[in-house]
Coordinates of C-alpha atoms in Angstrom, one line a residue:
M1 CA -63.1 15.9 12.7
N2 CA -61.1 12.7 13.0
G3 CA -60.4 12.6 16.8
Y4 CA -57.0 12.1 18.4
R5 CA -54.6 9.3 18.9
S6 CA -54.6 7.8 22.4
S7 CA -51.7 8.5 24.7
A8 CA -50.7 7.5 28.2
A9 CA -50.9 11.1 29.4
G10 CA -54.4 11.5 28.0
T11 CA -55.9 8.2 29.1
L12 CA -59.4 8.5 30.5
I13 CA -59.9 7.7 34.2
A14 CA -61.0 4.1 34.6
S15 CA -64.4 4.7 36.0
L16 CA -66.7 7.3 37.4
S17 CA -68.0 6.7 40.9
I18 CA -71.3 8.5 40.1
A19 CA -73.1 8.6 36.8
W20 CA -74.8 11.9 36.5
V21 CA -75.5 14.6 33.9
F22 CA -75.5 18.3 34.2
A23 CA -78.2 19.3 31.7
C24 CA -80.0 22.1 30.0
P25 CA -83.2 21.8 27.9
F26 CA -81.4 19.5 25.4
A27 CA -81.1 16.8 28.0
L28 CA -84.9 17.0 28.4
G29 CA -85.5 16.2 24.7
E30 CA -85.8 19.7 23.4
G31 CA -83.7 20.2 20.2
Q32 CA -80.2 18.9 19.7
P33 CA -76.7 20.1 20.4
D34 CA -74.4 21.4 17.7
W35 CA -71.4 19.5 19.1
I36 CA -70.7 16.5 21.4
F37 CA -67.2 15.8 22.6
H38 CA -66.9 12.3 24.2
N39 CA -64.4 9.8 25.3
A40 CA -62.6 12.6 27.0
K41 CA -61.3 13.5 30.5
I42 CA -63.3 16.7 31.0
V43 CA -62.0 18.6 34.0
T44 CA -65.2 20.6 34.9
V45 CA -63.6 22.7 37.7
D46 CA -67.0 22.8 39.2
E47 CA -67.6 23.1 43.0
H48 CA -66.5 19.4 43.5
F49 CA -63.8 19.4 40.7
R50 CA -65.6 16.5 39.0
I51 CA -64.2 14.7 36.0
M52 CA -66.6 13.8 33.2
E53 CA -66.5 11.9 30.0
A54 CA -68.6 13.9 27.6
M55 CA -69.9 17.4 26.9
A56 CA -72.6 18.8 24.6
V57 CA -72.4 22.4 23.2
S58 CA -75.1 24.4 21.4
G59 CA -74.4 27.8 20.0
D60 CA -72.0 29.6 22.4
R61 CA -73.1 27.6 25.5
I62 CA -72.4 24.3 27.2
V63 CA -75.7 22.4 27.5
A64 CA -74.8 19.1 29.2
V65 CA -71.8 17.4 30.8
G66 CA -71.7 13.8 32.0
P67 CA -71.0 10.2 31.2
N68 CA -70.6 9.1 27.5
E69 CA -73.8 7.1 27.4
E70 CA -76.0 9.8 28.7
I71 CA -74.5 12.7 26.6
M72 CA -74.5 10.6 23.4
K73 CA -78.3 10.2 23.7
L74 CA -78.7 13.9 23.1
A75 CA -77.1 13.7 19.6
G76 CA -79.4 14.5 16.6
P77 CA -78.9 14.1 12.8
S78 CA -77.0 17.4 12.6
T79 CA -74.9 17.1 15.8
Q80 CA -71.2 16.9 15.1
V81 CA -69.7 14.2 17.3
V82 CA -66.0 14.3 18.2
D83 CA -64.2 11.3 19.8
L84 CA -61.3 12.8 21.8
Q85 CA -59.8 9.4 22.5
G86 CA -59.0 10.1 26.2
R87 CA -57.7 13.7 25.7
M88 CA -58.0 16.1 28.6
V89 CA -60.4 19.0 28.3
L90 CA -60.1 22.1 30.5
P91 CA -62.1 25.3 30.8
G92 CA -60.5 28.1 28.7
L93 CA -57.7 29.7 30.6
I94 CA -57.8 33.3 31.9
D95 CA -54.9 35.7 32.4
S96 CA -55.6 38.2 35.1
H97 CA -53.0 40.8 34.1
S98 CA -51.7 41.7 30.7
H99 CA -51.0 44.7 28.4
P100 CA -51.9 43.5 24.9
P101 CA -52.1 46.7 22.9
S102 CA -48.6 47.9 23.7
A103 CA -47.1 44.4 23.8
A104 CA -48.5 43.7 20.3
V105 CA -46.6 46.6 18.7
Y106 CA -43.4 46.5 20.7
E107 CA -41.3 45.1 17.9
F108 CA -43.1 47.0 15.1
D109 CA -40.0 49.0 14.2
H110 CA -37.4 46.2 14.6
E111 CA -37.0 42.9 16.4
V112 CA -35.5 43.2 19.8
P113 CA -33.2 40.3 20.9
S114 CA -33.3 38.6 24.2
M115 CA -30.8 40.0 26.7
E116 CA -29.4 37.8 29.4
S117 CA -26.3 39.8 30.4
I118 CA -24.8 43.3 30.5
A119 CA -22.8 42.2 27.4
D120 CA -26.0 41.5 25.6
V121 CA -27.4 44.9 26.5
L122 CA -24.3 46.7 25.3
A123 CA -24.1 44.6 22.1
Y124 CA -27.7 45.7 21.3
I125 CA -26.9 49.3 22.0
R126 CA -23.8 49.2 19.7
A127 CA -25.9 47.6 17.0
R128 CA -28.5 50.3 17.2
A129 CA -25.8 53.0 17.3
A130 CA -24.4 51.6 14.1
V131 CA -27.7 52.1 12.2
L132 CA -29.2 55.3 13.8
P133 CA -28.0 58.8 13.0
K134 CA -25.9 60.5 15.7
G135 CA -28.0 62.1 18.4
E136 CA -30.9 59.6 18.0
W137 CA -32.2 58.1 21.2
I138 CA -31.5 54.4 22.0
V139 CA -34.0 53.1 24.4
I140 CA -34.2 49.6 26.0
Q141 CA -37.5 48.9 27.8
Q142 CA -38.1 46.4 30.5
V143 CA -34.9 44.3 30.5
F144 CA -34.9 43.8 34.2
V145 CA -31.7 43.8 36.3
T146 CA -33.0 40.8 38.3
R147 CA -32.9 38.8 35.1
L148 CA -29.4 39.7 33.9
K149 CA -26.5 37.5 34.7
E150 CA -24.7 40.3 36.5
R151 CA -27.8 41.4 38.4
R152 CA -27.2 45.1 38.1
F153 CA -27.9 48.1 36.0
P154 CA -25.4 48.9 33.2
T155 CA -23.2 51.8 34.5
R156 CA -23.1 55.3 33.0
K157 CA -19.5 54.5 31.8
E158 CA -20.5 51.3 30.1
L159 CA -23.4 53.1 28.3
D160 CA -21.1 55.9 27.3
E161 CA -18.6 53.5 25.8
A162 CA -21.3 51.6 23.9
A163 CA -22.8 54.7 22.3
P164 CA -20.9 57.9 23.1
E165 CA -22.8 59.9 20.4
H166 CA -26.3 58.7 21.1
P167 CA -28.4 59.4 24.2
V168 CA -29.2 56.0 25.9
M169 CA -31.9 55.0 28.3
F170 CA -32.0 51.6 29.9
R171 CA -35.6 51.8 31.3
T172 CA -37.1 49.3 33.7
G173 CA -40.6 50.5 34.6
P174 CA -40.3 53.7 36.6
D175 CA -36.5 53.5 36.9
A176 CA -33.7 53.9 34.4
A177 CA -30.0 54.0 33.8
L178 CA -28.8 56.8 31.4
N179 CA -25.6 57.6 29.7
S180 CA -23.9 61.0 29.9
L181 CA -25.5 62.4 26.8
A182 CA -29.0 61.4 28.0
L183 CA -28.4 63.1 31.3
K184 CA -27.1 66.3 29.6
L185 CA -30.2 66.4 27.4
G186 CA -32.4 66.0 30.5
G187 CA -30.5 68.9 32.2
I188 CA -29.5 66.5 35.0
D189 CA -26.2 67.3 36.7
R190 CA -24.8 67.4 40.2
N191 CA -27.0 70.4 41.1
F192 CA -30.2 69.1 39.7
Q193 CA -33.3 69.0 42.0
I194 CA -36.7 67.6 41.3
T195 CA -39.2 70.5 41.5
D196 CA -42.4 69.2 40.0
G197 CA -43.7 67.8 43.3
Q198 CA -43.8 64.3 42.0
P199 CA -42.0 61.2 43.4
G200 CA -38.6 60.0 42.6
F201 CA -34.9 60.9 43.0
V202 CA -31.7 61.1 41.0
E203 CA -28.9 58.9 42.4
K204 CA -25.6 60.6 42.9
D205 CA -22.1 59.3 43.6
P206 CA -21.5 59.8 47.4
V207 CA -17.9 60.8 46.7
T208 CA -18.1 63.1 43.7
G209 CA -21.7 64.2 43.9
E210 CA -22.2 63.5 40.2
P211 CA -25.3 61.6 38.9
T212 CA -24.6 57.9 38.6
G213 CA -27.0 57.8 35.7
I214 CA -29.7 55.9 37.7
L215 CA -33.1 57.6 38.0
R216 CA -35.5 56.2 40.6
S217 CA -39.2 56.6 39.8
C218 CA -38.7 59.7 37.7
T219 CA -38.0 58.7 34.1
R220 CA -40.6 61.5 33.3
L221 CA -37.7 64.0 33.7
V222 CA -36.2 62.8 30.4
K223 CA -38.0 63.7 27.2
V224 CA -37.2 60.9 24.8
T225 CA -37.8 61.5 21.1
S226 CA -37.6 58.7 18.5
S227 CA -37.5 58.2 14.8
A228 CA -38.8 54.6 15.1
K229 CA -41.7 53.7 12.9
S230 CA -45.0 53.9 14.6
P231 CA -48.0 51.7 13.5
S232 CA -51.1 53.2 12.1
E233 CA -54.4 52.4 13.9
E234 CA -55.1 49.7 11.3
E235 CA -51.6 48.2 11.9
S236 CA -52.1 48.4 15.6
R237 CA -55.4 46.5 15.4
E238 CA -53.8 43.8 13.2
A239 CA -50.9 43.4 15.6
L240 CA -53.4 43.1 18.5
R241 CA -55.4 40.5 16.6
K242 CA -52.3 38.5 16.0
L243 CA -51.3 38.7 19.7
L244 CA -54.8 37.5 20.8
R245 CA -54.4 34.6 18.5
A246 CA -51.0 33.8 20.1
Y247 CA -52.8 33.8 23.5
N248 CA -55.3 31.3 22.0
E249 CA -52.3 29.0 21.1
V250 CA -51.4 28.6 24.8
G251 CA -55.0 28.1 25.8
L252 CA -56.1 31.6 26.8
T253 CA -59.7 32.5 26.1
S254 CA -60.0 35.5 28.3
I255 CA -57.6 38.2 29.5
V256 CA -57.7 41.2 31.8
D257 CA -56.2 44.4 30.3
R258 CA -54.8 46.2 33.3
S259 CA -54.2 49.6 31.6
G260 CA -57.1 50.3 29.4
N261 CA -57.9 53.7 27.9
D262 CA -60.4 55.1 25.4
R263 CA -58.2 54.5 22.5
T264 CA -57.3 50.9 23.3
I265 CA -60.9 50.1 24.2
A266 CA -62.0 51.3 20.8
R267 CA -59.3 49.1 19.2
Y268 CA -60.8 46.0 20.9
K269 CA -64.3 47.1 19.9
A270 CA -63.2 47.4 16.2
L271 CA -62.0 43.8 16.3
L272 CA -65.2 42.7 17.9
D273 CA -67.2 44.5 15.2
Q274 CA -65.1 42.8 12.6
K275 CA -65.7 39.4 14.3
Q276 CA -61.9 39.1 14.8
L277 CA -61.9 39.1 18.6
T278 CA -60.8 35.7 19.9
C279 CA -60.4 36.5 23.6
R280 CA -62.9 38.0 26.0
I281 CA -61.5 41.2 27.5
F282 CA -62.1 42.6 30.9
I283 CA -60.9 46.2 31.0
T284 CA -59.3 48.0 33.9
Y285 CA -59.4 51.7 33.1
Y286 CA -56.1 53.5 34.0
V287 CA -56.0 56.7 36.0
D288 CA -53.1 58.8 37.1
A289 CA -53.1 58.8 40.9
Q290 CA -50.8 61.9 40.9
A291 CA -53.6 64.0 39.4
P292 CA -55.9 66.1 41.6
I293 CA -58.7 64.1 43.2
E294 CA -61.2 66.1 41.0
K295 CA -59.5 64.8 37.8
I296 CA -59.4 61.3 39.2
E297 CA -63.2 61.5 39.9
A298 CA -63.8 62.8 36.4
A299 CA -61.9 59.8 35.0
I300 CA -63.9 57.4 37.1
D301 CA -67.1 59.0 35.8
R302 CA -65.9 58.6 32.2
A303 CA -65.3 54.9 32.9
V304 CA -68.8 54.5 34.4
A305 CA -70.4 56.4 31.5
H306 CA -68.6 54.3 28.9
P307 CA -71.1 52.2 26.8
L308 CA -69.1 49.0 27.5
H309 CA -69.4 49.5 31.3
Q310 CA -72.7 47.7 30.7
Y311 CA -71.9 44.0 30.7
N312 CA -70.8 42.6 27.4
P313 CA -69.3 39.1 27.4
W314 CA -66.6 40.1 25.0
I315 CA -65.5 43.5 26.3
W316 CA -66.4 44.8 29.7
V317 CA -65.1 48.1 31.2
R318 CA -65.4 47.3 34.9
G319 CA -62.1 48.1 36.7
L320 CA -60.0 51.0 37.7
K321 CA -56.2 50.9 37.9
F322 CA -53.5 53.2 39.3
F323 CA -49.9 52.9 40.6
L324 CA -49.2 52.8 44.3
D325 CA -45.5 51.9 44.5
G326 CA -42.5 51.0 42.4
G327 CA -41.3 47.6 41.5
M328 CA -39.4 44.6 42.9
L329 CA -37.6 44.2 39.6
T330 CA -36.1 47.7 39.9
G331 CA -35.6 48.0 43.7
S332 CA -38.4 50.6 44.2
A333 CA -41.3 48.6 45.6
Y334 CA -42.4 50.1 48.9
M335 CA -41.3 47.8 51.8
R336 CA -42.2 47.8 55.5
E337 CA -38.5 47.5 56.3
P338 CA -35.5 49.0 54.4
W339 CA -34.4 47.3 51.3
G340 CA -30.8 47.3 52.5
V341 CA -27.7 48.5 50.7
S342 CA -27.5 46.6 47.4
Q343 CA -25.1 46.3 44.5
I344 CA -27.9 44.5 42.6
Y345 CA -30.3 47.4 42.7
G346 CA -27.7 50.2 43.1
I347 CA -29.1 51.1 46.5
T348 CA -26.7 53.1 48.8
D349 CA -29.1 54.4 51.4
P350 CA -29.5 51.9 54.3
D351 CA -32.8 53.5 55.2
Y352 CA -34.3 53.4 51.7
R353 CA -37.7 51.6 51.7
G354 CA -38.8 52.2 48.1
V355 CA -41.3 54.6 46.8
L356 CA -45.0 55.1 47.7
F357 CA -46.8 57.3 45.2
V358 CA -50.1 57.9 47.1
E359 CA -50.4 59.0 50.7
P360 CA -53.0 57.2 52.8
E361 CA -55.8 59.8 52.8
K362 CA -55.8 60.2 49.0
L363 CA -55.5 56.5 48.6
Y364 CA -58.7 56.1 50.7
Q365 CA -60.5 58.7 48.7
I366 CA -59.6 57.1 45.3
V367 CA -60.7 53.6 46.2
K368 CA -63.9 54.9 47.9
L369 CA -64.9 56.9 44.9
A370 CA -64.4 53.9 42.6
L371 CA -66.2 51.4 44.9
A372 CA -69.1 53.8 45.5
K373 CA -69.6 54.1 41.7
G374 CA -69.5 50.4 41.1
L375 CA -66.0 50.0 39.7
Q376 CA -63.5 47.4 40.9
P377 CA -60.4 49.3 41.9
T378 CA -56.9 47.8 41.8
A379 CA -53.5 49.3 42.2
H380 CA -50.0 48.2 41.2
A381 CA -48.8 47.3 44.7
V382 CA -45.7 45.2 44.9
G383 CA -43.9 45.7 48.3
D384 CA -45.4 44.5 51.5
G385 CA -45.7 48.2 52.7
A386 CA -47.8 49.1 49.6
V387 CA -49.9 45.9 49.8
L388 CA -50.7 46.6 53.5
A389 CA -51.5 50.2 52.7
L390 CA -53.9 49.3 50.0
A391 CA -55.6 46.6 52.1
E392 CA -55.9 49.1 55.0
A393 CA -57.6 51.6 52.6
Y394 CA -60.1 49.0 51.5
A395 CA -60.7 48.0 55.1
R396 CA -61.4 51.7 55.9
V397 CA -63.9 51.9 53.1
N398 CA -65.5 48.7 54.4
R399 CA -66.3 50.6 57.6
D400 CA -68.3 53.1 55.4
F401 CA -70.1 50.4 53.4
P402 CA -69.6 46.7 52.6
V403 CA -67.0 46.1 49.9
R404 CA -67.0 42.3 49.7
E405 CA -69.4 42.0 46.8
L406 CA -67.4 44.7 44.9
R407 CA -64.3 42.6 45.1
P408 CA -61.6 45.3 45.5
C409 CA -58.4 44.0 44.0
I410 CA -54.6 44.2 44.5
S411 CA -52.4 43.8 41.5
H412 CA -49.1 42.0 41.9
A413 CA -49.1 41.7 45.7
N414 CA -45.7 39.9 45.6
F415 CA -44.5 40.7 49.1
M416 CA -47.3 40.0 51.5
S417 CA -47.7 39.8 55.3
P418 CA -50.1 38.1 57.8
E419 CA -51.6 41.4 58.5
A420 CA -52.5 42.1 54.9
I421 CA -53.8 38.6 54.3
A422 CA -56.0 38.9 57.3
L423 CA -57.5 42.1 56.0
M424 CA -58.0 40.6 52.6
A425 CA -59.9 37.6 54.1
Q426 CA -62.0 39.9 56.3
C427 CA -63.0 42.3 53.5
G428 CA -63.2 40.0 50.5
I429 CA -60.2 41.6 48.8
V430 CA -59.0 39.7 45.7
A431 CA -55.6 39.8 44.0
D432 CA -53.9 39.0 40.7
L433 CA -50.5 37.5 41.0
Q434 CA -47.8 36.6 38.4
P435 CA -46.2 33.2 39.1
A436 CA -43.6 33.9 36.4
W437 CA -42.0 36.6 38.6
L438 CA -41.2 33.9 41.1
Y439 CA -39.7 31.8 38.3
H440 CA -37.7 34.6 36.7
D441 CA -36.7 36.7 39.8
G442 CA -36.8 34.4 42.8
A443 CA -33.1 33.6 42.8
T444 CA -32.1 37.2 42.7
L445 CA -34.6 38.1 45.5
V446 CA -33.1 35.3 47.6
A447 CA -29.6 36.7 47.0
H448 CA -30.7 40.2 48.0
F449 CA -33.2 39.6 50.8
G450 CA -32.5 36.1 52.1
L451 CA -35.1 33.5 52.7
Q452 CA -36.6 35.0 55.9
R453 CA -37.9 38.2 54.3
L454 CA -39.4 36.1 51.4
R455 CA -41.6 34.0 53.7
Y456 CA -44.7 35.6 52.4
F457 CA -43.6 36.1 48.8
Q458 CA -46.5 35.0 46.6
P459 CA -47.9 32.8 49.5
Y460 CA -50.4 30.8 47.5
R461 CA -51.0 28.1 50.1
T462 CA -51.6 30.6 52.9
L463 CA -53.9 32.7 50.8
A464 CA -56.0 29.6 49.9
Q465 CA -56.1 28.5 53.5
Q466 CA -57.4 31.9 54.5
G467 CA -60.1 31.9 51.8
V468 CA -58.6 34.7 49.8
I469 CA -59.4 34.4 46.1
V470 CA -56.3 35.1 43.8
G471 CA -55.8 34.5 40.1
G472 CA -52.8 33.9 38.0
G473 CA -51.6 36.3 35.4
S474 CA -48.5 37.3 33.4
D475 CA -48.1 41.1 33.3
H476 CA -47.2 40.5 29.6
M477 CA -45.8 43.8 28.3
Q478 CA -43.6 43.1 25.3
K479 CA -43.1 40.7 22.4
I480 CA -45.1 37.8 21.0
G481 CA -44.0 34.3 21.7
R482 CA -44.7 31.7 24.3
R483 CA -41.3 31.9 26.0
R484 CA -39.7 35.1 24.4
S485 CA -42.3 37.5 25.7
I486 CA -41.7 39.8 28.6
N487 CA -43.2 38.9 31.0
I488 CA -43.9 35.4 29.8
Y489 CA -47.6 34.8 29.1
D490 CA -47.3 31.0 29.1
P491 CA -49.9 29.9 31.7
W492 CA -48.4 26.4 31.8
L493 CA -45.1 27.7 33.0
G494 CA -47.2 29.6 35.6
M495 CA -48.9 26.4 36.8
W496 CA -45.6 24.6 37.0
T497 CA -44.1 27.5 39.0
V498 CA -46.8 27.4 41.7
L499 CA -46.5 23.6 41.8
T500 CA -42.7 23.6 42.3
R501 CA -41.7 27.1 43.4
R502 CA -38.4 26.6 41.8
P503 CA -36.8 29.8 40.5
R504 CA -34.9 29.8 37.2
G505 CA -31.3 28.7 37.9
S506 CA -32.1 27.2 41.3
D507 CA -32.6 23.6 42.3
A508 CA -34.2 24.6 45.7
P509 CA -37.9 25.6 46.0
L510 CA -38.6 29.0 47.4
H511 CA -40.6 28.3 50.6
P512 CA -42.1 24.9 49.6
E513 CA -44.7 25.2 52.3
E514 CA -46.5 27.6 49.9
I515 CA -46.8 25.0 47.2
I516 CA -50.4 24.3 46.2
T517 CA -52.1 21.3 44.6
R518 CA -52.6 20.7 40.8
E519 CA -56.3 21.3 41.2
E520 CA -55.6 24.7 42.9
A521 CA -53.1 25.6 40.2
I522 CA -55.8 25.0 37.5
K523 CA -58.2 27.1 39.5
L524 CA -55.8 30.0 39.5
Y525 CA -56.2 30.3 35.7
T526 CA -59.9 29.3 35.4
I527 CA -62.6 29.8 38.1
N528 CA -60.6 32.0 40.3
N529 CA -59.9 34.5 37.5
A530 CA -63.5 34.3 36.5
Y531 CA -64.4 35.3 40.1
L532 CA -61.9 38.2 39.9
T533 CA -63.9 39.5 36.9
F534 CA -67.4 38.9 38.4
E535 CA -68.0 36.1 35.8
E536 CA -67.8 32.9 37.8
K537 CA -71.4 32.1 36.8
L538 CA -70.6 32.5 33.1
K539 CA -67.2 31.0 32.6
G540 CA -64.2 29.5 34.4
S541 CA -65.7 26.0 34.6
L542 CA -67.4 23.5 32.3
E543 CA -71.0 23.5 33.4
P544 CA -74.3 23.8 31.6
G545 CA -75.4 27.3 30.9
K546 CA -71.8 28.6 30.8
Y547 CA -70.0 29.8 27.8
A548 CA -68.4 27.1 25.7
D549 CA -64.9 28.3 26.3
F550 CA -62.6 25.3 26.6
I551 CA -59.3 23.8 25.5
I552 CA -58.1 20.3 24.5
I553 CA -54.6 19.5 25.6
D554 CA -52.0 16.9 24.8
R555 CA -51.4 15.5 28.3
D556 CA -53.1 14.7 31.6
I557 CA -51.8 17.5 33.8
L558 CA -53.4 15.9 36.9
T559 CA -51.3 12.7 36.6
C560 CA -48.2 13.5 34.4
P561 CA -44.8 14.2 36.0
V562 CA -45.0 17.7 37.4
D563 CA -42.1 18.9 35.3
A564 CA -44.0 17.9 32.1
I565 CA -46.8 20.5 32.9
A566 CA -44.7 23.4 31.9
D567 CA -44.5 22.2 28.3
T568 CA -48.1 21.3 27.9
E569 CA -49.3 21.8 24.3
V570 CA -52.8 23.0 23.4
L571 CA -54.4 21.1 20.6
E572 CA -57.5 23.1 20.2
T573 CA -59.0 26.3 21.7
W574 CA -62.7 27.1 21.6
V575 CA -64.3 30.4 22.6
G576 CA -68.1 30.6 22.7
G577 CA -68.5 27.3 20.8
R578 CA -66.2 28.4 18.0
K579 CA -62.8 27.0 17.4
V580 CA -60.2 29.8 17.3
F581 CA -57.0 27.6 17.3
P582 CA -55.6 26.1 15.3

């Protein structure tokens, strides 16, 4: 290797106040490291957030970190020595919430353009109608109304005009907007009633009584068929391999899959067996919380019995995931106070608070079963009502037996409250948050709720002050590409977001009192996320004995202008002492 050119952004700090070496046996004269990286700014993210000059690696582990002079003494005849010429080195980044198997194959049939407006949505529908036989379904997934210029669902009439001879579903998570043909095929008319005992409702025009086309938390009522090409298992594995490589390009070395199942776990395992796995995977096993408690317990038992429930540094089945409420992007998150009548979300009921899928007693039973059997439960909980309900369920279990060491989790936790945060601190509850939601959706949320109700929206500073451990994630669901993905999996944009709290299209920060430091932003994607997956003693910082998961970047994110952080480029990514990018 030839090293790197010096740059102002990567200049090494002038001096170290203390010369010291973290060391393993190599520092004591036993053997020699495979690699030494020196003349660097190595951000250890250790307990004291120390900055070092050099690092030695042997096999898949870091063996020493310290000043150039001391680490260079460890070099032997076969040690490969790399002069980084002042570049910054960070621990490999970790994403606490993603959905790689489905995201990887989302565009397998055809490329889906970005949609920024209702006009873009309708143009895509017309384009699909022109190539699909009459009667074929046209489905748009996860183009959120909060991110469209008009900030609303496309209307039934607009969908009808775009594709009168094709059933159309504009689906955003648990909610959807349908055209007339889709409603007809679903048997949904003015007299339709939900009779399966599950959540949701069909919105109807208050004057005519006819369905508006919007379904709340009940897209299950419509049976969509598709002639789109489906990937084979081999093609799915190859698409997943490519996506994990794309993660490596932005510095990710570990991810949490928040909807694992037997089929997708086997897909990861196949990549591992073929030595093609380039990210470490923490699996959260998905269960349907609407199922009878006996079936949920059986699913928990399957997860516990899975061979990969025993620790494996590459694939670990350790969590349990279910849905507790709807979403903030669709106007169905469960709130403590009514959402309010809204054109943005199509809400007409002034008392509407969103949708809660699991009542308190069953919620308590589910999380207690998981915790008692050693799994880390988490639930999709977005609204402040759902977040508090989940925190209260964990606190109730904590009265039965201590839960702190089991690290019960809350996924998303966008709308929080002092009461929920206090319970999290008290019981050791952790959370995975997605900063990109603040970036993408903050301006729409301000337009709907106003600033006061957003006081505890992603409150990173308050959480840190209360000692609550939270990690940064993406909730990546679709497409490959640093900035074209939904949701964006770029961790550098995530760091920039928590450092500025500036939503897209807005010059004003959203509650700047919740801004955190650069060091804390780095921890969100490193040691904090390692803690969320019980691996803080194995990764998340650059210390001897830990896995050699690290990245080399093109700028000093501790000193560069804050707006430059979002565009950070990763020069190299290493996982377990092996370079996986480029």
